[in-house]
Amino acid sequence: MAEDAAFHREQTQVAAGVAAAALIAIAAIGVALWRGDGPAEPAAERLAIALRPDLFVIVWLLAAIGNVARLRFFSAQDIAGSATTVASDAVRRGNAILQNTLEQAALAVTVHLGLAATLPHPAPLLLTLVILFGLGRLLFWLGYARGAAGRAFGFALTFYPTAFSLIVGLAVVLTGRAA
């Protein structure tokens, strides 16, 4: 009974974090989309606009890889690598953060390039997405050890802006308004 109550409480906290991040994502995307108008920028420039800030997305992937390497280097249990030993709790947590960051970065960079190819003025939206990605990754990483409720807001602040922007890009393509 107490276990059910604790599970329900954590679910409620996760849902609150996810809902808050989703609302922030919707508001930020709306503001960013409102800021771009005029004739479409050349396609090559739009792609460059996506790739430059996406270097900051990749920095999070680099940091997650570096963190696992650091944790392994300073651990007698982990220095031999995961193929030969059972990882410590710290390395398992680092690997989980790395795996999620890899998944989020692959999705984000792909969506950002699609938006750059699709939207006539992608810069405001792409910069907004990269800022939300970085803030989301930071909060996810800091909250990870506190469980699902601790990482929910950061996860959602990374995921939902990308997901909602993908929907925007698909809507633009499907309605024939692509640049």
Coordinates of C-alpha atoms in Angstrom, one line a residue:
M1 CA 0.0 0.0 0.0
A2 CA 2.8 2.5 0.9
E3 CA 4.7 1.4 -2.2
D4 CA 1.6 2.2 -4.3
A5 CA 1.4 5.7 -2.7
A6 CA 5.1 6.4 -3.3
F7 CA 4.7 5.2 -6.9
H8 CA 1.7 7.5 -7.4
R9 CA 3.5 10.4 -5.8
E10 CA 6.5 10.0 -8.1
Q11 CA 4.2 9.6 -11.1
T12 CA 2.5 12.9 -10.1
Q13 CA 5.8 14.7 -9.8
V14 CA 7.0 13.3 -13.2
A15 CA 3.8 14.4 -14.8
A16 CA 4.1 17.9 -13.3
G17 CA 7.7 18.3 -14.5
V18 CA 6.7 17.1 -18.0
A19 CA 3.7 19.4 -18.2
A20 CA 5.7 22.4 -17.1
A21 CA 8.4 21.7 -19.7
A22 CA 5.8 21.1 -22.4
L23 CA 4.2 24.5 -21.7
I24 CA 7.6 26.2 -21.7
A25 CA 8.4 24.5 -25.0
I26 CA 5.1 25.5 -26.6
A27 CA 5.5 29.1 -25.5
A28 CA 9.2 29.4 -26.6
I29 CA 8.5 27.8 -30.0
G30 CA 5.5 30.1 -30.5
V31 CA 7.6 33.2 -29.8
A32 CA 10.5 32.0 -32.0
L33 CA 8.2 31.2 -34.9
W34 CA 6.5 34.6 -34.6
R35 CA 9.9 36.4 -35.0
G36 CA 10.8 35.2 -38.5
D37 CA 9.4 36.8 -41.6
G38 CA 10.4 38.3 -45.0
P39 CA 11.8 36.5 -48.1
A40 CA 13.3 33.1 -47.5
E41 CA 17.1 32.9 -46.8
P42 CA 19.1 30.9 -49.2
A43 CA 19.1 27.1 -48.4
A44 CA 22.8 26.9 -47.8
E45 CA 22.7 29.7 -45.3
R46 CA 19.7 28.1 -43.5
L47 CA 21.7 24.9 -43.2
A48 CA 24.7 26.7 -41.8
I49 CA 22.4 28.5 -39.4
A50 CA 21.4 25.0 -38.1
L51 CA 24.8 23.5 -38.0
R52 CA 26.6 26.3 -36.1
P53 CA 24.4 26.3 -32.9
D54 CA 24.1 22.5 -33.1
L55 CA 27.8 22.4 -32.1
F56 CA 26.4 23.3 -28.6
V57 CA 24.1 20.2 -28.8
I58 CA 27.1 18.1 -29.6
V59 CA 29.0 19.6 -26.6
W60 CA 26.5 17.8 -24.4
L61 CA 27.3 14.5 -26.0
L62 CA 31.0 15.1 -25.7
A63 CA 30.5 16.0 -22.0
A64 CA 28.5 12.8 -21.4
I65 CA 31.2 10.6 -23.1
G66 CA 33.9 12.4 -21.2
N67 CA 32.1 11.9 -17.9
V68 CA 31.9 8.1 -18.4
A69 CA 35.6 8.0 -19.3
R70 CA 36.4 10.1 -16.2
L71 CA 34.4 7.8 -14.0
R72 CA 36.1 4.7 -15.4
F73 CA 39.5 6.2 -15.1
F74 CA 39.2 6.8 -11.4
S75 CA 37.5 3.5 -10.5
A76 CA 39.4 0.3 -10.0
Q77 CA 36.2 -1.6 -10.7
D78 CA 35.5 0.2 -14.0
I79 CA 38.9 1.0 -15.5
A80 CA 39.0 -2.2 -17.6
G81 CA 35.7 -1.2 -19.4
S82 CA 32.2 -2.6 -19.4
A83 CA 33.1 -5.6 -21.6
T84 CA 35.1 -7.2 -18.9
T85 CA 33.5 -6.1 -15.6
V86 CA 30.2 -5.2 -14.1
A87 CA 30.0 -1.4 -14.0
S88 CA 29.7 0.5 -10.7
D89 CA 26.6 2.5 -9.9
A90 CA 28.3 5.7 -10.9
V91 CA 29.3 4.3 -14.3
R92 CA 25.9 2.8 -14.9
R93 CA 24.3 6.2 -14.1
G94 CA 26.9 7.9 -16.4
N95 CA 26.1 5.4 -19.2
A96 CA 22.4 6.0 -18.8
I97 CA 22.9 9.8 -19.1
L98 CA 25.2 9.2 -22.1
Q99 CA 22.7 6.9 -23.8
N100 CA 19.8 9.4 -23.3
T101 CA 22.0 12.3 -24.4
L102 CA 23.0 10.4 -27.6
E103 CA 19.4 9.7 -28.4
Q104 CA 18.3 13.3 -27.7
A105 CA 21.2 14.8 -29.7
A106 CA 20.6 12.5 -32.7
L107 CA 16.9 13.5 -32.8
A108 CA 17.6 17.2 -32.2
V109 CA 20.3 17.6 -34.8
T110 CA 18.2 15.8 -37.4
V111 CA 15.1 17.8 -36.7
H112 CA 17.1 21.1 -36.7
L113 CA 18.5 20.3 -40.1
G114 CA 15.0 19.4 -41.4
L115 CA 13.7 22.7 -40.0
A116 CA 16.5 24.6 -41.6
A117 CA 15.6 23.0 -45.0
T118 CA 11.9 23.7 -44.5
L119 CA 11.5 27.1 -42.8
P120 CA 12.3 30.3 -44.6
H121 CA 13.7 31.9 -41.4
P122 CA 14.8 29.1 -39.0
A123 CA 17.4 31.1 -36.9
P124 CA 15.1 32.3 -34.1
L125 CA 13.6 28.8 -33.7
L126 CA 16.9 26.9 -33.9
L127 CA 18.6 29.2 -31.4
T128 CA 15.6 28.7 -29.0
L129 CA 15.8 24.9 -29.5
V130 CA 19.5 24.8 -28.8
I131 CA 19.1 26.9 -25.6
L132 CA 16.3 24.7 -24.4
F133 CA 18.3 21.6 -25.2
G134 CA 21.3 22.8 -23.2
L135 CA 19.2 23.8 -20.2
G136 CA 17.2 20.5 -20.4
R137 CA 20.4 18.4 -20.5
L138 CA 21.9 20.3 -17.5
L139 CA 18.7 19.8 -15.4
F140 CA 18.4 16.2 -16.5
W141 CA 22.0 15.5 -15.5
L142 CA 21.8 17.3 -12.2
G143 CA 18.5 15.6 -11.3
Y144 CA 19.3 12.1 -12.5
A145 CA 20.4 10.8 -9.1
R146 CA 17.1 11.9 -7.6
G147 CA 15.1 9.4 -9.7
A148 CA 12.4 9.9 -12.2
A149 CA 10.9 13.0 -10.6
G150 CA 14.4 14.6 -10.4
R151 CA 15.1 14.1 -14.1
A152 CA 11.6 14.5 -15.6
F153 CA 11.7 18.3 -16.2
G154 CA 15.2 18.2 -17.7
F155 CA 14.3 15.2 -20.0
A156 CA 11.1 16.9 -21.1
L157 CA 12.8 20.3 -21.7
T158 CA 15.2 18.5 -24.0
F159 CA 12.6 16.2 -25.7
Y160 CA 9.4 18.3 -26.1
P161 CA 10.9 21.3 -28.0
T162 CA 12.4 18.9 -30.5
A163 CA 9.2 16.8 -30.8
F164 CA 6.9 19.9 -31.1
S165 CA 9.3 21.5 -33.7
L166 CA 9.2 18.3 -35.7
I167 CA 5.4 18.5 -35.8
V168 CA 5.8 22.2 -37.0
G169 CA 8.2 21.1 -39.7
L170 CA 6.0 18.3 -40.8
A171 CA 3.0 20.6 -40.9
V172 CA 4.9 23.1 -43.1
V173 CA 5.9 20.3 -45.5
L174 CA 2.4 18.8 -45.6
T175 CA 0.7 22.1 -46.3
G176 CA 3.2 22.9 -49.1
R177 CA 4.6 26.0 -47.4
A178 CA 8.2 24.8 -47.2
A179 CA 10.9 27.2 -48.2

